[in-house]
Tab-separated table of C-alpha atoms in Angstrom:
chain	number	residue	atom	x	y	z
A	1359	MET	CA	9.305	-49.715	11.244
A	1360	ARG	CA	12.234	-47.604	10.396
A	1361	ARG	CA	11.953	-44.065	9.304
A	1362	ALA	CA	12.310	-44.022	5.478
A	1363	LEU	CA	13.630	-40.529	5.177
A	1364	PHE	CA	16.565	-40.339	7.478
A	1365	THR	CA	17.524	-44.004	7.641
A	1366	LEU	CA	18.645	-43.146	4.085
A	1367	VAL	CA	20.107	-39.858	5.172
A	1368	PRO	CA	22.006	-40.600	8.397
A	1369	LEU	CA	23.262	-37.531	9.918
A	1370	LEU	CA	26.680	-37.461	11.630
A	1371	ALA	CA	28.012	-35.438	14.637
A	1372	VAL	CA	31.531	-36.576	15.219
A	1373	LEU	CA	34.179	-34.431	16.658
A	1374	ILE	CA	37.815	-35.234	17.657
A	1375	VAL	CA	39.723	-32.924	19.832
A	1376	SER	CA	43.464	-32.932	20.279
A	1377	ALA	CA	44.266	-34.635	23.795
A	1378	ARG	CA	47.916	-33.456	23.929
A	1379	GLU	CA	48.882	-31.688	27.098
A	1380	PRO	CA	50.534	-28.237	26.726
A	1381	ALA	CA	54.411	-28.388	26.963
A	1382	LYS	CA	54.655	-25.198	29.052
A	1383	PRO	CA	52.187	-22.794	30.702
A	1384	VAL	CA	50.074	-20.976	28.296
A	1385	PRO	CA	47.119	-18.516	28.531
A	1386	ALA	CA	43.895	-20.137	29.578
A	1387	ALA	CA	42.213	-19.393	26.215
A	1388	SER	CA	44.721	-21.739	24.343
A	1389	ILE	CA	44.771	-24.641	26.673
A	1390	SER	CA	43.473	-27.911	25.156
A	1391	PRO	CA	40.283	-29.462	26.674
A	1392	ALA	CA	42.454	-32.320	27.982
A	1393	ALA	CA	44.583	-30.058	30.177
A	1394	ARG	CA	41.671	-28.241	31.684
A	1395	ASP	CA	39.891	-29.129	34.888
A	1396	ARG	CA	38.049	-32.419	34.394
A	1397	GLY	CA	35.832	-32.088	37.304
A	1398	VAL	CA	34.842	-34.621	40.003
A	1399	TYR	CA	32.390	-37.445	39.222
A	1400	HIS	CA	30.015	-39.179	41.360
A	1401	LEU	CA	27.781	-42.169	40.554
A	1402	ALA	CA	24.860	-42.626	42.846
A	1403	ASP	CA	24.401	-45.857	44.780
A	1404	ASP	CA	21.028	-46.346	43.118
A	1405	ALA	CA	22.271	-45.443	39.489
A	1406	GLU	CA	21.151	-48.852	38.268
A	1407	ALA	CA	17.594	-47.840	38.810
A	1408	ARG	CA	17.973	-44.433	37.209
A	1409	TRP	CA	17.171	-45.090	33.615
A	1410	VAL	CA	17.162	-42.043	31.316
A	1411	PRO	CA	14.413	-42.125	28.605
A	1412	PHE	CA	15.221	-41.000	25.201
A	1413	ASP	CA	13.818	-40.733	21.721
A	1414	LEU	CA	15.605	-41.212	18.472
A	1415	THR	CA	16.014	-38.217	16.232
A	1416	PRO	CA	15.291	-38.619	12.642
A	1417	GLY	CA	19.140	-39.211	12.259
A	1418	ASN	CA	18.996	-42.145	14.582
A	1419	GLN	CA	20.678	-40.355	17.432
A	1420	ILE	CA	19.796	-40.780	21.183
A	1421	ARG	CA	18.190	-37.566	22.350
A	1422	PHE	CA	17.344	-37.014	26.043
A	1423	THR	CA	17.097	-34.405	28.758
A	1424	MET	CA	19.804	-33.812	31.314
A	1425	GLN	CA	20.763	-31.062	33.805
A	1426	LEU	CA	23.412	-28.351	33.367
A	1427	GLU	CA	23.852	-25.788	36.124
A	1428	GLY	CA	20.534	-27.116	37.449
A	1429	ARG	CA	18.543	-26.458	34.408
A	1430	ASP	CA	17.188	-29.034	31.948
A	1431	VAL	CA	18.998	-29.083	28.582
A	1432	THR	CA	18.385	-31.364	25.478
A	1433	ALA	CA	21.427	-33.616	24.594
A	1434	ILE	CA	22.626	-36.183	22.195
A	1435	LEU	CA	24.641	-39.266	23.624
A	1436	ASP	CA	27.790	-39.167	21.369
A	1437	THR	CA	30.707	-41.521	22.129
A	1438	GLY	CA	32.373	-40.238	18.936
A	1439	VAL	CA	32.895	-36.796	20.623
A	1440	SER	CA	36.057	-36.506	22.590
A	1441	TYR	CA	34.860	-33.774	24.906
A	1442	THR	CA	31.213	-32.853	25.618
A	1443	LEU	CA	30.092	-29.993	23.399
A	1444	LEU	CA	27.629	-27.172	24.214
A	1445	ALA	CA	25.884	-25.456	21.234
A	1446	LYS	CA	26.869	-21.696	21.036
A	1447	ALA	CA	23.261	-20.835	20.543
A	1448	SER	CA	22.085	-22.605	23.645
A	1449	PRO	CA	20.469	-20.474	26.393
A	1450	ALA	CA	22.810	-22.428	28.717
A	1451	VAL	CA	25.888	-20.548	27.464
A	1452	ASP	CA	27.329	-18.002	29.822
A	1453	THR	CA	29.193	-15.674	27.478
A	1454	ALA	CA	30.932	-14.084	30.403
A	1455	LYS	CA	32.704	-17.455	31.135
A	1456	LEU	CA	33.375	-18.390	27.469
A	1457	VAL	CA	36.843	-18.222	26.097
A	1458	ALA	CA	38.386	-19.252	22.822
A	1459	GLY	CA	39.455	-22.863	22.644
A	1460	GLY	CA	41.203	-23.584	19.300
A	1461	SER	CA	39.705	-25.830	16.649
A	1462	ALA	CA	38.847	-29.534	16.119
A	1463	ARG	CA	38.436	-31.952	13.201
A	1464	ALA	CA	34.907	-32.958	12.413
A	1465	ILE	CA	33.089	-34.731	9.581
A	1466	GLY	CA	33.060	-32.176	6.607
A	1467	GLY	CA	36.217	-30.213	7.802
A	1468	SER	CA	37.077	-28.313	11.021
A	1469	VAL	CA	35.280	-26.402	13.436
A	1470	GLU	CA	36.222	-23.421	15.790
A	1471	LEU	CA	35.903	-24.236	19.477
A	1472	GLY	CA	35.243	-22.282	22.779
A	1473	TRP	CA	35.547	-23.360	26.402
A	1474	MET	CA	33.071	-22.758	29.339
A	1475	PRO	CA	33.726	-23.885	32.876
A	1476	THR	CA	30.786	-25.495	34.588
A	1477	ARG	CA	29.709	-25.884	38.157
A	1478	THR	CA	27.308	-28.936	37.972
A	1479	LEU	CA	26.164	-31.491	35.424
A	1480	ALA	CA	24.018	-34.484	35.871
A	1481	ILE	CA	22.870	-37.420	33.713
A	1482	GLY	CA	20.697	-40.086	35.315
A	1483	GLY	CA	22.676	-41.283	38.350
A	1484	LEU	CA	25.989	-39.562	37.356
A	1485	ALA	CA	26.860	-36.010	38.673
A	1486	ARG	CA	29.881	-34.103	37.925
A	1487	THR	CA	31.003	-30.943	39.824
A	1488	GLY	CA	33.598	-28.565	38.257
A	1489	GLY	CA	35.072	-29.133	34.835
A	1490	GLY	CA	33.624	-27.551	31.634
A	1491	VAL	CA	32.424	-28.105	28.158
A	1492	THR	CA	33.659	-27.204	24.621
A	1493	VAL	CA	31.405	-24.768	22.771
A	1494	THR	CA	30.793	-24.524	19.001
A	1495	ASP	CA	27.982	-24.074	16.446
A	1496	LEU	CA	25.668	-27.098	16.507
A	1497	PRO	CA	23.088	-26.753	13.651
A	1498	ALA	CA	19.847	-28.520	13.617
A	1499	ILE	CA	20.778	-30.482	10.547
A	1500	ALA	CA	23.463	-32.511	12.652
A	1501	THR	CA	20.548	-34.312	14.334
A	1502	GLY	CA	18.116	-34.373	11.369
A	1503	SER	CA	15.598	-32.401	13.336
A	1504	LEU	CA	14.022	-29.001	12.688
A	1505	SER	CA	15.277	-27.876	16.086
A	1506	ALA	CA	18.809	-28.025	17.509
A	1507	VAL	CA	19.854	-29.673	20.781
A	1508	ASP	CA	21.893	-28.045	23.590
A	1509	LEU	CA	24.600	-30.548	24.032
A	1510	LEU	CA	26.514	-33.520	22.569
A	1511	VAL	CA	27.481	-35.655	25.536
A	1512	GLY	CA	31.023	-37.083	24.862
A	1513	ALA	CA	33.485	-39.722	25.930
A	1514	ASP	CA	34.909	-37.484	28.705
A	1515	LEU	CA	31.621	-37.818	30.665
A	1516	LEU	CA	30.825	-41.372	29.776
A	1517	ALA	CA	33.921	-43.426	29.780
A	1518	GLY	CA	34.590	-43.878	33.308
A	1519	HIS	CA	31.437	-45.988	33.606
A	1520	ALA	CA	29.519	-48.668	31.866
A	1521	LEU	CA	26.817	-47.465	29.510
A	1522	ASP	CA	23.807	-49.802	29.094
A	1523	ILE	CA	21.586	-48.590	25.987
A	1524	ASP	CA	18.285	-50.384	25.839
A	1525	TYR	CA	17.185	-49.196	22.375
A	1526	ALA	CA	14.076	-51.293	22.167
A	1527	ALA	CA	12.839	-49.659	25.467
A	1528	HIS	CA	14.184	-46.144	24.551
A	1529	ARG	CA	16.207	-45.837	27.748
A	1530	PHE	CA	19.693	-45.886	28.908
A	1531	ARG	CA	21.675	-45.837	32.253
A	1532	LEU	CA	25.136	-45.510	33.542
A	1533	LEU	CA	26.491	-48.347	35.769
A	1534	PRO	CA	29.917	-49.067	37.603
A	1535	SER	CA	32.381	-50.430	35.237
A	1536	GLY	CA	32.672	-54.246	35.264
A	1537	ARG	CA	28.774	-54.894	35.569
A	1538	LEU	CA	27.241	-57.304	33.161
A	1539	PRO	CA	23.508	-56.652	33.224
A	1540	PHE	CA	22.605	-58.941	30.222
A	1541	LYS	CA	24.159	-61.685	28.124
A	1542	GLY	CA	25.345	-61.152	24.440
A	1543	GLY	CA	28.149	-61.278	21.874
A	1544	ALA	CA	31.380	-59.412	23.206
A	1545	ALA	CA	33.722	-57.301	21.196
A	1546	PRO	CA	36.810	-55.392	22.313
A	1547	LEU	CA	36.398	-51.871	23.407
A	1548	ARG	CA	38.618	-49.002	24.715
A	1549	VAL	CA	38.944	-45.255	24.942
A	1550	SER	CA	41.700	-44.371	22.577
A	1551	PRO	CA	44.469	-42.518	24.042
A	1552	GLU	CA	45.330	-40.826	20.671
A	1553	ARG	CA	41.725	-39.701	19.815
A	1554	SER	CA	39.829	-39.850	23.272
A	1555	VAL	CA	36.870	-41.634	21.676
A	1556	TYR	CA	35.477	-45.239	21.921
A	1557	GLU	CA	37.018	-47.677	19.579
A	1558	SER	CA	36.830	-51.383	18.618
A	1559	THR	CA	37.421	-53.711	15.617
A	1560	ALA	CA	35.446	-55.021	12.918
A	1561	THR	CA	35.783	-57.694	10.261
A	1562	LEU	CA	34.352	-57.161	6.702
A	1563	GLY	CA	34.764	-59.710	4.056
A	1564	GLY	CA	37.256	-61.575	6.059
A	1565	ARG	CA	39.403	-58.381	6.386
A	1566	ARG	CA	40.062	-57.148	10.086
A	1567	LEU	CA	39.474	-53.487	10.202
A	1568	ALA	CA	41.110	-51.579	13.230
A	1569	PRO	CA	40.464	-49.365	14.952
A	1570	VAL	CA	36.917	-48.430	14.202
A	1571	ILE	CA	35.102	-45.659	16.397
A	1572	VAL	CA	32.003	-46.737	18.138
A	1573	ASP	CA	29.944	-43.611	17.616
A	1574	THR	CA	26.488	-43.378	19.123
A	1575	GLY	CA	26.192	-39.893	17.619
A	1576	ASP	CA	26.638	-41.135	14.006
A	1577	GLY	CA	23.297	-42.034	12.604
A	1578	SER	CA	24.652	-44.276	9.948
A	1579	SER	CA	25.298	-47.984	10.268
A	1580	ILE	CA	28.860	-49.123	9.465
A	1581	THR	CA	31.393	-46.667	7.759
A	1582	VAL	CA	34.643	-47.879	6.275
A	1583	THR	CA	37.545	-46.155	4.462
A	1584	LYS	CA	38.010	-46.637	0.679
A	1585	ASP	CA	40.998	-48.720	1.205
A	1586	GLY	CA	39.303	-50.896	3.772
A	1587	TRP	CA	36.307	-51.589	1.432
A	1588	LYS	CA	38.798	-52.305	-1.429
A	1589	ALA	CA	40.592	-54.801	0.805
A	1590	ALA	CA	37.474	-56.547	1.809
A	1591	ALA	CA	36.987	-57.384	-1.826
A	1592	LEU	CA	33.233	-57.685	-1.710
A	1593	ASN	CA	31.506	-58.105	-5.204
A	1594	VAL	CA	28.301	-56.172	-4.369
A	1595	PRO	CA	26.813	-53.082	-6.129
A	1596	SER	CA	27.177	-49.728	-4.720
A	1597	THR	CA	25.759	-46.217	-5.031
A	1598	THR	CA	26.352	-42.716	-3.336
A	1599	ALA	CA	24.927	-41.096	-0.336
A	1600	ILE	CA	25.362	-37.849	1.647
A	1601	SER	CA	25.867	-37.281	5.406
A	1602	PHE	CA	26.147	-34.178	7.463
A	1603	GLY	CA	28.618	-33.405	10.226
A	1604	LEU	CA	29.333	-30.444	12.303
A	1605	ALA	CA	31.543	-28.996	9.489
A	1606	GLY	CA	29.159	-29.725	6.645
A	1607	PRO	CA	28.273	-32.344	4.186
A	1608	ALA	CA	30.118	-35.288	2.955
A	1609	VAL	CA	29.442	-37.730	0.001
A	1610	SER	CA	30.273	-41.448	0.374
A	1611	GLY	CA	29.753	-44.635	-1.311
A	1612	LEU	CA	26.807	-46.922	-0.006
A	1613	ALA	CA	26.432	-50.607	-0.317
A	1614	ILE	CA	24.966	-53.576	1.501
A	1615	ALA	CA	27.645	-55.934	2.745
A	1616	PRO	CA	26.634	-59.571	3.149
A	1617	ASP	CA	27.982	-59.748	6.728
A	1618	VAL	CA	30.063	-57.878	9.277
A	1619	ARG	CA	31.564	-59.338	12.380
A	1620	LEU	CA	32.185	-57.464	15.669
A	1621	GLY	CA	33.952	-59.861	18.106
A	1622	GLU	CA	31.557	-62.817	18.802
A	1623	LEU	CA	28.715	-61.254	16.940
A	1624	THR	CA	27.997	-61.619	13.150
A	1625	ALA	CA	25.450	-59.281	11.503
A	1626	HIS	CA	24.065	-60.141	8.107
A	1627	ALA	CA	22.824	-57.655	5.286
A	1628	VAL	CA	24.381	-54.591	6.811
A	1629	GLU	CA	24.479	-51.132	5.204
A	1630	VAL	CA	28.017	-49.756	4.773
A	1631	ARG	CA	29.165	-46.242	3.965
A	1632	ILE	CA	32.328	-46.151	2.003
A	1633	GLU	CA	34.365	-42.908	2.549
A	1634	PRO	CA	36.271	-41.453	-0.318
A	1635	ALA	CA	40.216	-41.354	-0.085
A	1636	GLY	CA	41.273	-38.757	2.370
A	1637	GLY	CA	37.924	-38.835	4.126
A	1638	PHE	CA	37.346	-38.254	7.958
A	1639	SER	CA	38.279	-41.591	9.051
A	1640	GLN	CA	41.526	-41.871	7.208
A	1641	SER	CA	42.380	-38.294	8.269
A	1642	ILE	CA	42.355	-39.249	11.943
A	1643	GLY	CA	44.010	-42.677	11.463
A	1644	VAL	CA	40.994	-44.918	11.947
A	1645	ALA	CA	39.471	-47.601	9.619
A	1646	GLY	CA	35.864	-46.500	10.068
A	1647	ARG	CA	32.943	-46.136	12.460
A	1648	ILE	CA	30.236	-48.171	13.998
A	1649	GLY	CA	27.167	-45.871	14.266
A	1650	SER	CA	23.767	-45.804	15.979
A	1651	GLY	CA	22.029	-46.884	12.679
A	1652	PHE	CA	23.604	-50.326	13.404
A	1653	LEU	CA	23.716	-50.418	17.362
A	1654	GLN	CA	19.907	-49.551	17.487
A	1655	ASN	CA	19.272	-53.243	16.365
A	1656	TYR	CA	20.743	-54.426	19.733
A	1657	ARG	CA	20.806	-53.865	23.397
A	1658	VAL	CA	24.291	-52.396	23.824
A	1659	LEU	CA	26.791	-52.350	26.871
A	1660	LEU	CA	29.667	-49.964	26.301
A	1661	ASP	CA	32.310	-50.457	29.003
A	1662	PRO	CA	35.816	-49.379	28.007
A	1663	GLY	CA	37.029	-49.860	31.779
A	1664	ALA	CA	36.258	-53.552	31.265
A	1665	ARG	CA	37.526	-53.427	27.671
A	1666	ARG	CA	34.393	-54.813	26.275
A	1667	MET	CA	31.275	-53.938	24.110
A	1668	VAL	CA	28.387	-56.447	24.472
A	1669	LEU	CA	25.592	-56.652	21.878
A	1670	SER	CA	22.425	-58.577	22.415
A	1671	PRO	CA	19.957	-58.745	19.457
A	1672	GLY	CA	16.865	-56.763	19.664
A	1673	PRO	CA	13.566	-57.075	17.919
A	1674	LYS	CA	14.990	-55.316	14.772
A	1675	ALA	CA	18.189	-57.473	14.580
A	1676	GLY	CA	18.237	-59.462	11.329
A	1677	THR	CA	15.772	-57.067	9.420
A	1678	PRO	CA	17.248	-56.202	6.003
A	1679	PRO	CA	18.266	-52.503	5.785
A	1680	LEU	CA	15.899	-50.153	4.105
A	1681	ARG	CA	17.133	-49.422	0.577
A	1682	SER	CA	16.190	-46.337	-1.430
A	1683	THR	CA	14.289	-47.153	-4.671
A	1684	SER	CA	13.961	-43.586	-5.702
A	1685	GLY	CA	17.583	-42.518	-5.671
A	1686	LEU	CA	16.750	-39.217	-3.881
A	1687	LEU	CA	17.926	-38.259	-0.455
A	1688	VAL	CA	15.945	-35.488	0.931
A	1689	GLY	CA	15.805	-33.090	3.923
A	1690	VAL	CA	12.627	-31.342	5.329
A	1691	GLU	CA	12.202	-27.568	5.036
A	1692	LYS	CA	8.948	-26.648	6.740
A	1693	ASN	CA	6.276	-27.548	4.095
A	1694	ARG	CA	8.662	-28.852	1.417
A	1695	LEU	CA	11.372	-31.415	0.844
A	1696	LYS	CA	14.859	-30.324	-0.658
A	1697	ILE	CA	16.802	-32.723	-2.450
A	1698	LEU	CA	20.131	-33.105	-0.653
A	1699	HIS	CA	21.674	-35.872	-2.837
A	1700	VAL	CA	20.872	-37.694	-6.178
A	1701	MET	CA	22.254	-41.172	-5.660
A	1702	ARG	CA	24.592	-42.663	-8.360
A	1703	GLY	CA	22.819	-45.175	-10.654
A	1704	GLY	CA	19.334	-44.593	-9.314
A	1705	PRO	CA	16.233	-43.886	-11.310
A	1706	ALA	CA	16.269	-40.121	-10.193
A	1707	ALA	CA	19.646	-39.662	-11.741
A	1708	ALA	CA	18.507	-41.286	-15.040
A	1709	SER	CA	15.609	-38.865	-15.117
A	1710	GLY	CA	17.500	-35.457	-14.532
A	1711	TRP	CA	16.919	-34.661	-10.873
A	1712	LYS	CA	19.381	-32.189	-9.340
A	1713	ASP	CA	20.513	-31.406	-5.911
A	1714	GLY	CA	18.572	-28.488	-4.615
A	1715	ASP	CA	15.259	-29.357	-6.308
A	1716	THR	CA	12.207	-28.868	-4.078
A	1717	ILE	CA	9.167	-31.063	-3.715
A	1718	CYS	CA	5.938	-29.805	-2.200
A	1719	THR	CA	3.592	-32.676	-2.924
A	1720	ILE	CA	3.763	-36.481	-3.157
A	1721	ASP	CA	1.008	-38.137	-5.293
A	1722	GLY	CA	-0.885	-34.903	-4.676
A	1723	THR	CA	-0.416	-34.800	-0.896
A	1724	PRO	CA	1.187	-31.763	0.629
A	1725	ILE	CA	4.213	-32.288	2.813
A	1726	PRO	CA	2.902	-32.542	6.408
A	1727	PRO	CA	4.461	-31.072	9.330
A	1728	ASP	CA	5.308	-34.484	10.842
A	1729	TYR	CA	6.718	-35.720	7.537
A	1730	ALA	CA	9.842	-37.620	8.892
A	1731	THR	CA	7.575	-39.948	10.877
A	1732	SER	CA	4.413	-40.014	8.680
A	1733	PRO	CA	3.456	-42.742	6.265
A	1734	VAL	CA	3.868	-40.277	3.456
A	1735	ALA	CA	7.706	-40.521	3.882
A	1736	SER	CA	7.730	-44.231	2.751
A	1737	TRP	CA	7.567	-43.457	-0.829
A	1738	SER	CA	11.372	-42.934	-1.298
A	1739	ALA	CA	11.875	-46.674	-0.492
A	1740	GLY	CA	8.571	-47.967	-2.075
A	1741	ALA	CA	7.948	-51.013	-3.954
A	1742	PRO	CA	9.973	-51.378	-7.287
A	1743	GLY	CA	7.650	-50.528	-10.255
A	1744	ARG	CA	5.473	-48.089	-8.439
A	1745	ILE	CA	5.160	-44.669	-10.165
A	1746	VAL	CA	5.281	-41.702	-7.835
A	1747	ALA	CA	3.981	-38.226	-8.807
A	1748	LEU	CA	6.215	-35.594	-7.261
A	1749	GLY	CA	5.008	-32.063	-7.305
A	1750	LEU	CA	7.790	-29.509	-7.380
A	1751	CYS	CA	7.240	-26.340	-5.707
A	1752	ASP	CA	7.070	-24.390	-8.950
A	1753	GLY	CA	3.828	-26.399	-9.810
A	1754	THR	CA	5.680	-28.937	-12.135
A	1755	ILE	CA	4.794	-32.594	-11.739
A	1756	ARG	CA	7.464	-35.196	-12.354
A	1757	LYS	CA	6.770	-38.930	-12.394
A	1758	LEU	CA	9.363	-41.249	-10.985
A	1759	GLU	CA	9.347	-45.062	-11.319
A	1760	LEU	CA	10.874	-46.752	-8.288
A	1761	THR	CA	13.564	-49.366	-8.942
A	1762	HIS	CA	16.161	-51.557	-7.110
A	1763	PHE	CA	19.573	-50.340	-8.214
A	1764	TYR	CA	22.066	-51.332	-5.421
């Protein structure tokens, strides 16, 4: 079963770095990541057998362990990141090697970057010698967890090979480009020369949207620009939601689209985020994103070298998306829940809830340490007509009747 809490609050970790080469020699600290040493890559002969186990964060992101400079580090697989990013707070940062590296666009605004050269890096059957990583602040909220990860593994490390993600078995592997380990619906895929991320196309309401970023680091399902949603002309109700990127929060529209087509595959009843005018996608010149909230319903092959993405339906494909019936999107803060967003048109908005309110009990039960994966979390998308007693941390009890509203 999907997690009720963060399926409704997908957390994003998208980073786009300029890939332009410098026009003339400049100091090392100001050279873009694209102009730095890219390193030497080697895929082991037995890479096919070297599956990497992972778990899904509460924000639907692929979290796993890899090696940096011979030490284990935690990482997120993020095809929406141009260049692999190391958290500034990670013990793996060598401050003696760290130099300033400019800035980058991210969801919520922009972030300052550093650059750190590396000697060795390894993921499953793939090893790299030389090269380096970008460095910036990577807060825990970017993964929906109470603890942060060390790395976001980006397109620079992944794009030279085929990436086989078996969501049902919670494992992935890197293969030689051109391999086709399973059958499924194919859609176009490339690494954009402008943005250095994975891109495809999608069709919504008969309207072709291109390009759309294929972003395993985005915990939401499908995201489109306001113009794209308007062009699709879908007559369905909508509400609002909040997401979190490296640069902070962003509020978007939220609706359930009757169908979305990706190449040969048609998916029904798909959750769609609608970015406001001037939002992240529009600012970088794309029509939207395909996130892990959608991809996790399939076994996925991403092979930009062979120009294809292949999707094979998994056990959860065809399951209707979980919808909020409370109208409250919450985050976990130790023994309490903090209201991150009150959804437009929902029962919580009608009864006066505000962003920042805190909840310490649900129907008299204190918030457990494992709230995000506990049965208690299901209240926010419970059966319409149920009345939930929510205990605020000041001792006040508020009752909320759950309702379908989008």
